[in-house]
Amino acid sequence: MGKVIIHHRETPSLIVFLLLLAAARVETNTKCGVRLLGSTPLIHQGTATKPGDWSWHIALFQQNFPEPVYACGGTIISKNFAVTAAHCFNEKNPDKYFFKAGVHQLYNDSDPSVVRYKLVEIILHPKYSAATFYHDIALIRPNGDIRYKPGSVLPICLWSQLSDREMLEDKLGGIVAGFGKTEQNKVSEVLQQTSIRIISKKECRKLLPANTHYLMDDDSKFCGVGESSDSNVCEGDSGGGLYAGTNTVGGVVWYLQGIVSAAPRKDHASGVTTCDANLPAVYTNVEKYRDWIAAHEKVLDERNLLKDSTCGVVRNVDVASETAKPLFNQYPWNALLEFTHLKKNSLVLICSGVLIHRRYVLTVGHCTQGRTNRYRLRSVRLGEFDIRTRDDTDASAPHQTFRAFSIDIEEVILHPNINKPPYSNDLALLRLKYDVDTAKANIHPICLPSLEEYKEQSLTLTGWKRSKHIFPTLERDTMNTSSASECQDQYGTLHLDLPSTDDIVCAGYNNRPKGKCHNYAAGSPLQYIKRVDGNYHYFLAGLMAFSLPNCRMNATEVFVNLNGATEWIKKTVLS
């Protein structure tokens, strides 16, 4: 085992830990973290393991042509999930990955202890940063429960004893197991293990090159070095766990303390890059993510907030590019808000929204306020595509027509903390007068995430653009998320104090044609595709709040984030 390498698109190495804490109290009847083969608790430098030594370790592979490629390690934490590093995934499609449990020899598929699992879901931490490796943790869910086999496939316990950072530093160590590169700079075919000593961040900074100190700016990280000067984690060890052993009356119980995240590499004059066993590696502290992990276990059967398995169905799945998909009926959750012009007694379309339930449309709160002198919100239009025609027709099937219809609003329910602080929680639920028929091809709800999710860099914005008036047809643009600092800087020039990044999502257009700078109506949905249990669904990432008033090619748009509103939405809609 060597060490982890900081290099984008490379898999950082994994540091091998052995942790023995005699003073901690643990229940002796636990079914996790028990090594049934009775190995000695302390393991020395980079040695080969015996089959069944670390029965919670998995090997993650990426499906490449013609052969799959070993990517990372990981750790079984329950029948539903294994945990690994977020940076292990070059792409987020679970079809591209599988893992082996009960594995001792990496490529020995004839071993009866080895079980291969396809992935049905990859859950990156919502605040993960590929640039800095902050929050470098991911959950992976297999197709079916992980089948425990005593002596070869078992879960590790999740660490719950250490809440004080000082208890970690200089006092604890652990074991890391993995298939990372050896002294010959080749991936090991047999599972290796080594002992790690945890060191303070202060000592870590002294040892690490200055250009890697940013790794320690994340409070959820800690450092470790090999107990032996010639043993450490290396490329290929990433995602594997640091195991902490705790004495109990019934023997040693093992806990997952860390996940191998990153460590610097050693460049040689010959151009070859190897692992440096003398420098520390950086680990993600699993204890900091116990609540996040527990929340995903809890909502396992509720991947959509409102428990609708048919929401957000993706049509034209076989079309790889979002912009190559037809627009017609592809996004049937888009809604238009209808206002009455009080002086002219005429209908006006001002804002947009999104259908999330047969009885509710979600929009931005400011669209329902501040217009009482001139306009009155009265209804929602669903199933619309071209506002100029009574019936909409798909060019590919001209014999089929689809008609939009309007439904009165029974109640406007503002988020209880709207604009506290300013621009935060800018959301409103529109309760419709009656349930709508969501079985129609042009009317269907989008999915809402149960929990805060990692925002893909590429998102899709749909709706009707506007200048003085709403444009006639539904449009679509792809967008890239922007950094919080870039967004704050742009809107700071207008003296707008944007709320925290948890309350907003900022994104800029991918290919905005020159001179085409009309903005989407407020309330237009920003969405992404996610594969859940074998099917692809659109999930709502945010709602258009506002944008810069001038035509700026690199301007970012501001969207309302749903992160802090999911419980309010669920309670309101399902009550």
Coordinates of C-alpha atoms in Angstrom, one line a residue:
M1 CA 0.0 0.0 0.0
G2 CA 1.2 3.5 -0.8
K3 CA -0.7 6.7 -0.6
V4 CA -3.5 8.7 -2.1
I5 CA -2.7 11.1 -5.0
I6 CA -4.3 14.5 -5.4
H7 CA -5.2 14.6 -9.0
H8 CA -8.6 15.3 -10.5
R9 CA -10.1 12.2 -12.2
E10 CA -7.6 10.1 -10.4
T11 CA -8.6 8.0 -7.4
P12 CA -6.7 9.1 -4.3
S13 CA -5.1 6.4 -2.2
L14 CA -6.2 4.8 1.0
I15 CA -4.5 4.9 4.3
V16 CA -4.6 1.8 6.3
F17 CA -5.6 2.1 10.0
L18 CA -5.7 0.0 13.1
L19 CA -7.5 1.6 15.9
L20 CA -7.6 0.1 19.4
L21 CA -9.5 2.1 22.1
A22 CA -9.7 0.2 25.3
A23 CA -11.7 2.6 27.3
A24 CA -14.8 3.0 25.2
R25 CA -18.0 1.3 26.1
V26 CA -19.8 -0.7 23.5
E27 CA -22.6 -3.1 23.7
T28 CA -21.4 -6.7 23.4
N29 CA -24.4 -8.0 21.5
T30 CA -23.7 -5.9 18.4
K31 CA -23.9 -7.7 15.1
C32 CA -21.7 -5.2 13.2
G33 CA -17.9 -4.8 13.3
V34 CA -17.1 -8.4 14.5
R35 CA -14.2 -10.3 12.9
L36 CA -15.2 -13.9 13.2
L37 CA -11.8 -15.2 12.3
G38 CA -10.2 -14.0 15.5
S39 CA -7.2 -12.2 14.0
T40 CA -4.9 -10.2 16.3
P41 CA -6.0 -6.6 16.7
L42 CA -2.8 -4.9 15.8
I43 CA -1.4 -5.3 12.3
H44 CA 1.9 -4.0 11.1
Q45 CA 3.0 -2.5 7.8
G46 CA 1.5 -3.3 4.4
T47 CA 1.0 -7.0 4.8
A48 CA -1.4 -9.3 2.9
T49 CA -4.6 -10.2 4.7
K50 CA -6.2 -13.6 5.1
P51 CA -9.6 -14.3 3.5
G52 CA -12.4 -12.9 5.8
D53 CA -10.1 -10.6 7.8
W54 CA -12.0 -7.5 6.8
S55 CA -15.4 -8.8 5.7
W56 CA -16.9 -5.3 5.3
H57 CA -14.4 -4.1 2.7
I58 CA -15.7 -4.0 -0.9
A59 CA -14.0 -3.4 -4.3
L60 CA -15.7 -0.9 -6.5
F61 CA -15.4 -1.3 -10.3
Q62 CA -16.2 1.0 -13.3
Q63 CA -17.7 -0.7 -16.4
N64 CA -15.2 0.1 -19.1
F65 CA -14.8 -1.5 -22.5
P66 CA -13.6 -4.2 -23.0
E67 CA -13.0 -5.0 -19.3
P68 CA -14.2 -3.4 -16.1
V69 CA -11.6 -1.3 -14.2
Y70 CA -11.0 -1.3 -10.5
A71 CA -11.8 2.2 -9.1
C72 CA -11.9 2.3 -5.3
G73 CA -12.5 0.6 -2.0
G74 CA -15.6 1.0 0.2
T75 CA -17.2 -0.3 3.3
I76 CA -20.4 -2.1 4.0
I77 CA -22.4 -0.3 6.7
S78 CA -25.9 -1.9 6.3
K79 CA -27.8 -4.3 4.1
N80 CA -28.8 -1.2 2.0
F81 CA -25.6 0.8 1.7
A82 CA -21.9 0.8 1.4
V83 CA -19.9 4.0 1.9
T84 CA -17.0 5.2 -0.1
A85 CA -15.4 8.5 -1.3
A86 CA -17.4 10.8 -3.6
H87 CA -14.3 11.5 -5.8
C88 CA -14.4 7.8 -6.9
F89 CA -17.2 8.6 -9.4
N90 CA -16.2 10.1 -12.7
E91 CA -19.8 9.9 -13.7
K92 CA -23.0 9.5 -11.7
N93 CA -24.8 6.8 -13.7
P94 CA -25.0 3.8 -11.4
D95 CA -25.2 1.5 -14.4
K96 CA -21.5 2.2 -15.0
Y97 CA -20.5 0.7 -11.7
F98 CA -20.6 -2.5 -9.6
F99 CA -18.9 -3.7 -6.5
K100 CA -17.7 -7.0 -5.1
A101 CA -18.3 -8.0 -1.5
G102 CA -16.4 -10.8 0.2
V103 CA -13.4 -10.1 -2.0
H104 CA -9.9 -11.2 -1.0
Q105 CA -8.3 -11.6 -4.5
L106 CA -9.3 -8.7 -6.7
Y107 CA -9.8 -10.6 -9.9
N108 CA -10.7 -14.1 -8.6
D109 CA -14.4 -14.4 -9.5
S110 CA -14.4 -18.1 -8.9
D111 CA -14.1 -17.6 -5.2
P112 CA -17.5 -18.7 -3.7
S113 CA -17.3 -16.0 -1.0
V114 CA -17.4 -13.2 -3.6
V115 CA -20.8 -11.7 -4.4
R116 CA -21.1 -9.1 -7.2
Y117 CA -23.7 -6.3 -6.9
K118 CA -24.9 -3.8 -9.5
L119 CA -25.6 -0.3 -8.3
V120 CA -29.1 1.3 -8.4
E121 CA -28.1 4.6 -6.8
I122 CA -25.1 6.8 -6.1
I123 CA -25.6 9.4 -3.4
L124 CA -22.9 12.0 -3.3
H125 CA -22.9 14.4 -0.3
P126 CA -24.7 17.5 -1.3
K127 CA -21.8 19.8 -0.4
Y128 CA -19.1 17.6 -2.0
S129 CA -16.5 19.6 -4.0
A130 CA -14.4 17.9 -6.6
A131 CA -12.0 20.8 -6.6
T132 CA -11.2 20.7 -2.9
F133 CA -12.3 17.2 -1.9
Y134 CA -14.5 18.8 0.9
H135 CA -17.2 16.4 2.1
D136 CA -15.7 13.6 0.2
I137 CA -18.2 10.9 1.0
A138 CA -20.8 8.9 -1.0
L139 CA -23.3 6.2 -0.3
I140 CA -23.9 3.5 -2.9
R141 CA -27.0 1.3 -3.0
P142 CA -27.0 -2.1 -4.6
N143 CA -29.7 -3.9 -6.5
G144 CA -31.1 -5.8 -3.5
D145 CA -30.1 -6.3 0.0
I146 CA -26.4 -7.1 0.7
R147 CA -26.5 -10.7 1.9
Y148 CA -24.4 -11.2 5.0
K149 CA -22.2 -14.3 5.1
P150 CA -20.3 -14.9 8.4
G151 CA -16.6 -14.9 7.8
S152 CA -16.8 -13.1 4.4
V153 CA -19.5 -10.5 4.1
L154 CA -20.5 -8.4 7.2
P155 CA -21.2 -4.7 8.0
I156 CA -18.9 -2.6 10.1
C157 CA -20.3 -0.4 12.9
L158 CA -20.5 3.3 12.5
W159 CA -18.5 5.3 15.0
S160 CA -20.4 7.1 17.7
Q161 CA -18.1 7.3 20.6
L162 CA -15.8 10.2 19.6
S163 CA -17.3 13.7 19.5
D164 CA -14.2 15.5 20.8
R165 CA -11.6 16.2 18.1
E166 CA -8.9 16.2 20.7
M167 CA -9.5 12.5 21.5
L168 CA -8.5 11.7 17.9
E169 CA -5.3 13.5 17.7
D170 CA -2.1 11.6 18.7
K171 CA -4.0 9.0 20.7
L172 CA -5.8 6.8 18.2
G173 CA -4.8 4.8 15.2
G174 CA -6.4 2.3 12.9
I175 CA -6.3 -0.2 10.1
V176 CA -6.9 0.5 6.4
A177 CA -7.3 -2.3 4.0
G178 CA -7.2 -2.0 0.2
F179 CA -6.0 -3.0 -3.2
G180 CA -4.0 0.2 -3.7
K181 CA -0.7 0.3 -5.5
T182 CA 2.3 -1.5 -4.0
E183 CA 6.0 -0.7 -4.0
Q184 CA 6.1 -1.9 -7.6
N185 CA 3.5 0.8 -8.5
K186 CA 0.9 -1.8 -9.5
V187 CA -2.5 -2.4 -8.0
S188 CA -2.4 -5.2 -5.5
E189 CA -4.3 -8.4 -6.5
V190 CA -4.5 -9.5 -2.8
L191 CA -6.2 -7.3 -0.2
Q192 CA -3.5 -5.5 1.8
Q193 CA -3.6 -3.9 5.3
T194 CA -1.5 -1.5 7.3
S195 CA -1.5 0.4 10.5
I196 CA -2.1 4.1 10.7
R197 CA -1.5 6.7 13.4
I198 CA -3.7 9.8 13.5
I199 CA -1.8 13.1 13.8
S200 CA -3.0 16.6 14.6
K201 CA -3.8 19.1 11.8
K202 CA -0.9 21.2 12.9
E203 CA 1.5 18.4 12.4
C204 CA -0.2 17.5 9.2
R205 CA 0.4 20.9 7.7
K206 CA 4.0 20.8 8.7
L207 CA 4.5 17.6 6.7
L208 CA 2.3 18.3 3.7
P209 CA 3.3 20.5 0.8
A210 CA 1.9 24.0 1.1
N211 CA -0.2 23.7 -2.0
T212 CA -2.2 20.9 -0.3
H213 CA -3.0 22.7 3.0
Y214 CA -6.5 23.5 1.7
L215 CA -7.4 19.9 2.3
M216 CA -7.3 20.5 6.0
D217 CA -9.6 23.5 5.8
D218 CA -12.5 21.1 5.9
D219 CA -13.6 20.4 9.5
S220 CA -14.7 17.0 8.5
K221 CA -11.1 15.8 7.7
F222 CA -8.3 14.4 9.8
C223 CA -4.7 13.2 9.0
G224 CA -3.0 9.9 9.4
V225 CA 0.5 8.5 8.8
G226 CA 1.8 5.0 8.5
E227 CA 3.1 3.4 11.7
S228 CA 5.9 2.1 9.6
S229 CA 8.0 4.5 7.4
D230 CA 7.5 2.2 4.4
S231 CA 3.8 1.7 4.6
N232 CA 0.9 4.0 3.8
V233 CA -2.1 4.2 1.5
C234 CA -1.7 4.6 -2.2
E235 CA -3.7 5.2 -5.4
G236 CA -6.5 2.6 -5.5
D237 CA -7.0 2.7 -1.8
S238 CA -9.4 5.7 -2.0
G239 CA -12.8 5.2 -0.6
G240 CA -11.7 2.4 1.7
G241 CA -12.2 2.7 5.5
L242 CA -10.1 3.4 8.5
Y243 CA -11.2 0.8 11.0
A244 CA -11.1 1.5 14.7
G245 CA -11.0 -1.4 17.1
T246 CA -12.7 -1.1 20.5
N247 CA -12.3 -3.7 23.4
T248 CA -15.5 -5.1 24.8
V249 CA -16.3 -8.0 27.1
G250 CA -17.0 -10.2 24.1
G251 CA -13.9 -9.2 22.1
V252 CA -12.9 -6.4 19.8
V253 CA -15.6 -4.6 17.9
W254 CA -14.6 -2.5 14.8
Y255 CA -15.9 0.9 13.8
L256 CA -15.6 2.9 10.7
Q257 CA -13.8 6.1 11.7
G258 CA -12.5 7.5 8.4
I259 CA -12.6 7.2 4.6
V260 CA -9.5 7.5 2.6
S261 CA -9.8 10.8 0.7
A262 CA -6.5 12.3 -0.5
A263 CA -2.7 12.5 -0.1
P264 CA 0.1 14.1 -2.1
R265 CA 2.0 12.2 -4.7
K266 CA 5.7 11.9 -5.4
D267 CA 6.9 12.9 -8.9
H268 CA 10.2 11.5 -10.1
A269 CA 12.7 13.0 -12.5
S270 CA 11.9 10.1 -14.8
G271 CA 8.3 11.3 -15.1
V272 CA 6.9 8.4 -13.1
T273 CA 4.5 9.2 -10.2
T274 CA 4.5 7.0 -7.2
C275 CA 3.1 7.1 -3.6
D276 CA 5.1 8.7 -0.8
A277 CA 4.9 6.5 2.3
N278 CA 6.5 9.3 4.4
L279 CA 3.8 11.9 4.1
P280 CA 0.3 11.9 5.7
A281 CA -2.9 11.1 3.9
V282 CA -6.2 12.9 4.6
Y283 CA -9.4 11.1 5.7
T284 CA -13.1 12.0 5.8
N285 CA -14.3 11.7 9.4
V286 CA -17.3 9.5 9.2
E287 CA -18.6 10.5 12.6
K288 CA -19.4 14.0 11.1
Y289 CA -21.8 12.3 8.6
R290 CA -23.8 9.9 10.9
D291 CA -26.9 12.0 10.7
W292 CA -26.7 12.3 6.9
I293 CA -26.2 8.5 6.6
A294 CA -29.1 7.8 9.0
A295 CA -31.4 10.1 7.1
H296 CA -30.8 8.2 3.9
E297 CA -31.4 4.9 5.6
K298 CA -34.7 6.3 7.0
V299 CA -36.1 7.5 3.6
L300 CA -34.8 4.5 1.6
D301 CA -38.4 3.7 0.5
E302 CA -39.3 7.3 -0.1
R303 CA -36.8 8.5 -2.7
N304 CA -39.3 11.1 -3.8
L305 CA -40.6 13.4 -1.0
L306 CA -44.2 12.9 -1.8
K307 CA -44.1 9.2 -2.3
D308 CA -45.1 9.2 -6.0
S309 CA -43.3 6.5 -7.9
T310 CA -44.6 7.8 -11.2
C311 CA -43.4 11.4 -10.8
G312 CA -40.9 13.1 -13.2
V313 CA -40.9 10.2 -15.7
V314 CA -38.2 10.8 -18.3
R315 CA -39.5 10.3 -21.9
N316 CA -37.0 9.6 -24.7
V317 CA -34.5 8.0 -22.3
D318 CA -32.5 6.7 -25.3
V319 CA -31.6 10.2 -26.3
A320 CA -28.3 11.0 -24.6
S321 CA -28.3 14.8 -24.9
E322 CA -31.0 16.7 -23.1
T323 CA -31.1 19.4 -25.8
A324 CA -31.7 16.7 -28.5
K325 CA -34.9 15.6 -26.8
P326 CA -38.1 17.0 -28.2
L327 CA -39.7 19.8 -26.1
F328 CA -43.3 18.8 -26.6
N329 CA -44.7 17.0 -23.5
Q330 CA -41.2 16.3 -22.3
Y331 CA -41.7 18.5 -19.2
P332 CA -45.4 18.2 -18.4
W333 CA -45.0 19.7 -14.9
N334 CA -44.5 23.3 -16.1
A335 CA -47.3 25.6 -15.1
L336 CA -48.3 29.2 -15.8
L337 CA -49.8 31.5 -13.2
E338 CA -52.8 33.4 -14.4
F339 CA -53.5 36.9 -13.0
T340 CA -56.5 39.2 -13.5
H341 CA -55.5 42.8 -14.5
L342 CA -57.8 44.7 -12.2
K343 CA -58.2 47.9 -14.3
K344 CA -58.6 46.1 -17.7
N345 CA -60.3 43.0 -16.3
S346 CA -58.2 40.9 -18.6
L347 CA -56.0 37.8 -18.1
V348 CA -52.3 38.3 -17.7
L349 CA -49.5 35.6 -17.6
I350 CA -46.7 36.8 -15.3
C351 CA -45.0 34.0 -13.5
S352 CA -44.4 30.2 -13.7
G353 CA -44.6 27.3 -11.3
V354 CA -44.3 23.6 -11.2
L355 CA -46.8 20.8 -10.5
I356 CA -45.6 18.7 -7.6
H357 CA -48.8 16.9 -6.7
R358 CA -52.2 16.4 -8.1
R359 CA -53.5 19.2 -5.8
Y360 CA -50.4 21.5 -5.5
V361 CA -48.3 23.8 -7.6
L362 CA -45.0 25.2 -6.2
T363 CA -43.9 28.7 -7.2
V364 CA -41.8 31.5 -5.8
G365 CA -43.4 33.5 -3.0
H366 CA -42.8 36.9 -4.5
C367 CA -45.0 36.1 -7.4
T368 CA -48.0 35.9 -5.1
Q369 CA -47.2 39.2 -3.2
G370 CA -46.9 42.9 -4.0
R371 CA -49.2 43.0 -7.0
T372 CA -52.5 43.5 -5.2
N373 CA -53.1 47.0 -6.6
R374 CA -52.8 46.0 -10.2
Y375 CA -53.1 42.2 -10.5
R376 CA -54.9 39.4 -8.6
L377 CA -53.6 35.8 -8.8
R378 CA -56.6 33.7 -9.7
S379 CA -55.7 30.4 -11.4
V380 CA -53.0 28.0 -12.7
R381 CA -52.7 26.9 -16.3
L382 CA -51.5 23.3 -16.7
G383 CA -50.6 21.2 -19.8
E384 CA -49.7 24.3 -21.9
F385 CA -47.1 24.4 -24.6
D386 CA -48.0 27.2 -27.1
I387 CA -50.2 29.9 -25.5
R388 CA -51.3 31.1 -29.0
T389 CA -53.2 27.9 -29.8
R390 CA -56.2 26.3 -28.1
D391 CA -54.9 22.8 -28.9
D392 CA -51.3 21.9 -29.1
T393 CA -50.1 19.3 -31.6
D394 CA -46.9 17.3 -31.7
A395 CA -45.3 17.6 -35.2
S396 CA -44.3 13.9 -35.0
A397 CA -47.9 12.9 -34.4
P398 CA -50.2 15.6 -35.9
H399 CA -53.3 13.5 -35.4
Q400 CA -52.9 13.9 -31.6
T401 CA -53.9 17.1 -29.9
F402 CA -53.5 18.2 -26.3
R403 CA -55.4 20.9 -24.6
A404 CA -54.2 23.0 -21.6
F405 CA -56.7 23.9 -19.0
S406 CA -56.9 26.4 -16.1
I407 CA -57.9 25.6 -12.6
D408 CA -58.7 28.1 -9.8
I409 CA -56.5 28.5 -6.8
E410 CA -58.2 27.6 -3.5
E411 CA -55.4 28.8 -1.2
V412 CA -52.0 30.5 -1.4
I413 CA -49.7 29.1 1.3
L414 CA -46.5 31.1 1.9
H415 CA -43.4 29.6 3.4
P416 CA -43.6 30.6 7.1
N417 CA -40.1 32.1 7.0
I418 CA -40.3 33.8 3.6
N419 CA -37.7 36.6 3.3
K420 CA -36.2 35.8 6.6
P421 CA -33.4 36.8 5.9
P422 CA -34.1 38.7 2.7
Y423 CA -34.5 36.6 -0.4
S424 CA -34.6 33.4 1.7
N425 CA -37.4 30.8 1.6
D426 CA -39.0 32.6 -1.3
L427 CA -41.6 29.8 -1.9
A428 CA -45.4 29.5 -2.0
L429 CA -47.6 26.5 -2.4
L430 CA -50.8 26.9 -4.5
R431 CA -53.5 24.6 -3.4
L432 CA -55.8 24.0 -6.4
K433 CA -59.6 23.9 -6.2
Y434 CA -59.7 20.2 -7.0
D435 CA -57.3 17.3 -8.0
V436 CA -56.0 17.3 -11.5
D437 CA -55.8 14.3 -13.8
T438 CA -52.1 13.5 -13.8
A439 CA -52.5 10.6 -16.2
K440 CA -52.5 12.9 -19.2
A441 CA -49.4 13.1 -21.3
N442 CA -49.2 16.9 -20.9
I443 CA -49.9 17.1 -17.2
H444 CA -47.8 15.2 -14.7
P445 CA -45.9 16.2 -11.5
I446 CA -42.1 16.4 -11.1
C447 CA -40.3 14.6 -8.3
L448 CA -39.0 16.4 -5.2
P449 CA -35.8 15.1 -3.4
S450 CA -36.5 13.7 0.0
L451 CA -33.2 15.1 1.3
E452 CA -30.7 17.6 0.2
E453 CA -28.8 16.2 -2.8
Y454 CA -25.6 16.8 -4.6
K455 CA -26.3 19.3 -7.4
E456 CA -25.0 18.1 -10.7
Q457 CA -23.0 20.7 -12.6
S458 CA -25.3 20.4 -15.6
L459 CA -29.0 21.2 -15.0
T460 CA -32.0 21.9 -17.3
L461 CA -34.2 25.0 -17.1
T462 CA -37.6 25.0 -18.7
G463 CA -40.5 27.4 -19.0
W464 CA -41.7 30.5 -20.8
K465 CA -39.3 33.4 -21.3
R466 CA -40.5 37.0 -20.9
S467 CA -39.6 40.6 -21.5
K468 CA -42.6 42.8 -21.2
H469 CA -44.9 39.8 -21.9
I470 CA -44.6 36.1 -21.8
F471 CA -43.1 34.5 -24.9
P472 CA -45.6 32.1 -26.7
T473 CA -43.9 28.7 -26.4
L474 CA -42.2 26.6 -23.8
E475 CA -38.4 26.8 -24.1
R476 CA -35.4 25.0 -22.6
D477 CA -31.8 25.8 -21.8
T478 CA -29.0 23.8 -20.1
M479 CA -27.1 25.5 -17.3
N480 CA -24.0 25.0 -15.2
T481 CA -24.0 25.7 -11.5
S482 CA -21.9 28.6 -10.5
S483 CA -19.8 29.0 -7.4
A484 CA -21.4 30.9 -4.5
S485 CA -18.6 33.5 -4.6
E486 CA -19.1 34.2 -8.3
C487 CA -22.8 34.7 -7.7
Q488 CA -22.3 36.9 -4.6
D489 CA -19.8 39.1 -6.6
Q490 CA -22.1 39.6 -9.5
Y491 CA -25.2 40.6 -7.5
G492 CA -23.0 42.6 -5.0
T493 CA -22.6 45.1 -7.8
L494 CA -26.3 45.8 -7.5
H495 CA -26.1 46.0 -3.8
L496 CA -28.0 42.8 -3.3
D497 CA -27.1 40.8 -0.3
L498 CA -27.8 37.2 -1.3
P499 CA -28.7 34.7 1.4
S500 CA -26.4 31.8 2.3
T501 CA -25.7 29.2 -0.3
D502 CA -28.1 26.7 1.4
D503 CA -31.0 29.0 0.4
I504 CA -30.1 29.6 -3.2
V505 CA -28.7 27.8 -6.3
C506 CA -26.8 29.9 -8.8
A507 CA -26.4 28.8 -12.4
G508 CA -25.3 30.2 -15.8
Y509 CA -26.3 29.4 -19.3
N510 CA -24.2 26.9 -21.2
N511 CA -24.6 28.3 -24.7
R512 CA -26.6 31.5 -24.7
P513 CA -26.6 32.9 -28.2
K514 CA -25.3 36.5 -28.5
G515 CA -28.1 39.0 -28.2
K516 CA -30.6 36.4 -26.8
C517 CA -30.8 37.5 -23.3
H518 CA -34.5 37.3 -22.4
N519 CA -34.9 35.7 -19.0
Y520 CA -37.3 33.0 -17.9
A521 CA -40.3 33.9 -15.9
A522 CA -40.0 33.7 -12.1
G523 CA -41.0 30.3 -10.8
S524 CA -39.6 28.4 -13.8
P525 CA -38.2 25.0 -12.7
L526 CA -34.5 24.0 -12.8
Q527 CA -34.3 20.2 -12.9
Y528 CA -31.9 17.3 -13.1
I529 CA -32.3 13.6 -14.0
K530 CA -31.7 10.9 -11.5
R531 CA -31.9 7.1 -11.8
V532 CA -33.8 5.5 -9.0
D533 CA -34.5 1.7 -8.9
G534 CA -33.8 1.3 -12.6
N535 CA -35.9 4.2 -13.8
Y536 CA -35.0 7.7 -14.8
H537 CA -36.9 10.6 -13.2
Y538 CA -36.7 14.4 -13.3
F539 CA -36.1 16.0 -9.9
L540 CA -36.6 19.6 -9.0
A541 CA -33.4 21.5 -8.1
G542 CA -34.8 25.0 -7.7
L543 CA -37.1 27.7 -9.0
M544 CA -36.1 30.8 -10.9
A545 CA -36.0 33.7 -8.4
F546 CA -34.4 36.6 -10.3
S547 CA -31.5 37.4 -12.7
L548 CA -29.4 40.4 -13.6
P549 CA -31.4 43.0 -15.5
N550 CA -28.9 43.6 -18.2
C551 CA -27.9 41.3 -21.1
R552 CA -24.6 39.9 -19.7
M553 CA -23.2 36.9 -21.5
N554 CA -21.7 35.4 -18.3
A555 CA -24.4 36.4 -15.9
T556 CA -25.7 33.9 -13.3
E557 CA -29.3 33.3 -12.5
V558 CA -30.5 32.9 -8.9
F559 CA -32.8 30.0 -8.0
V560 CA -34.6 29.2 -4.8
N561 CA -33.2 26.1 -3.2
L562 CA -35.6 23.6 -1.7
N563 CA -33.2 22.3 0.9
G564 CA -34.8 24.0 3.9
A565 CA -38.4 23.6 2.7
T566 CA -38.8 19.9 2.2
E567 CA -40.5 19.3 5.6
W568 CA -42.8 22.2 5.1
I569 CA -43.8 21.0 1.7
K570 CA -44.3 17.4 2.9
K571 CA -46.4 18.4 5.9
T572 CA -48.5 20.9 3.9
V573 CA -49.2 18.6 0.9
L574 CA -49.7 15.3 2.7
S575 CA -51.6 16.5 5.7

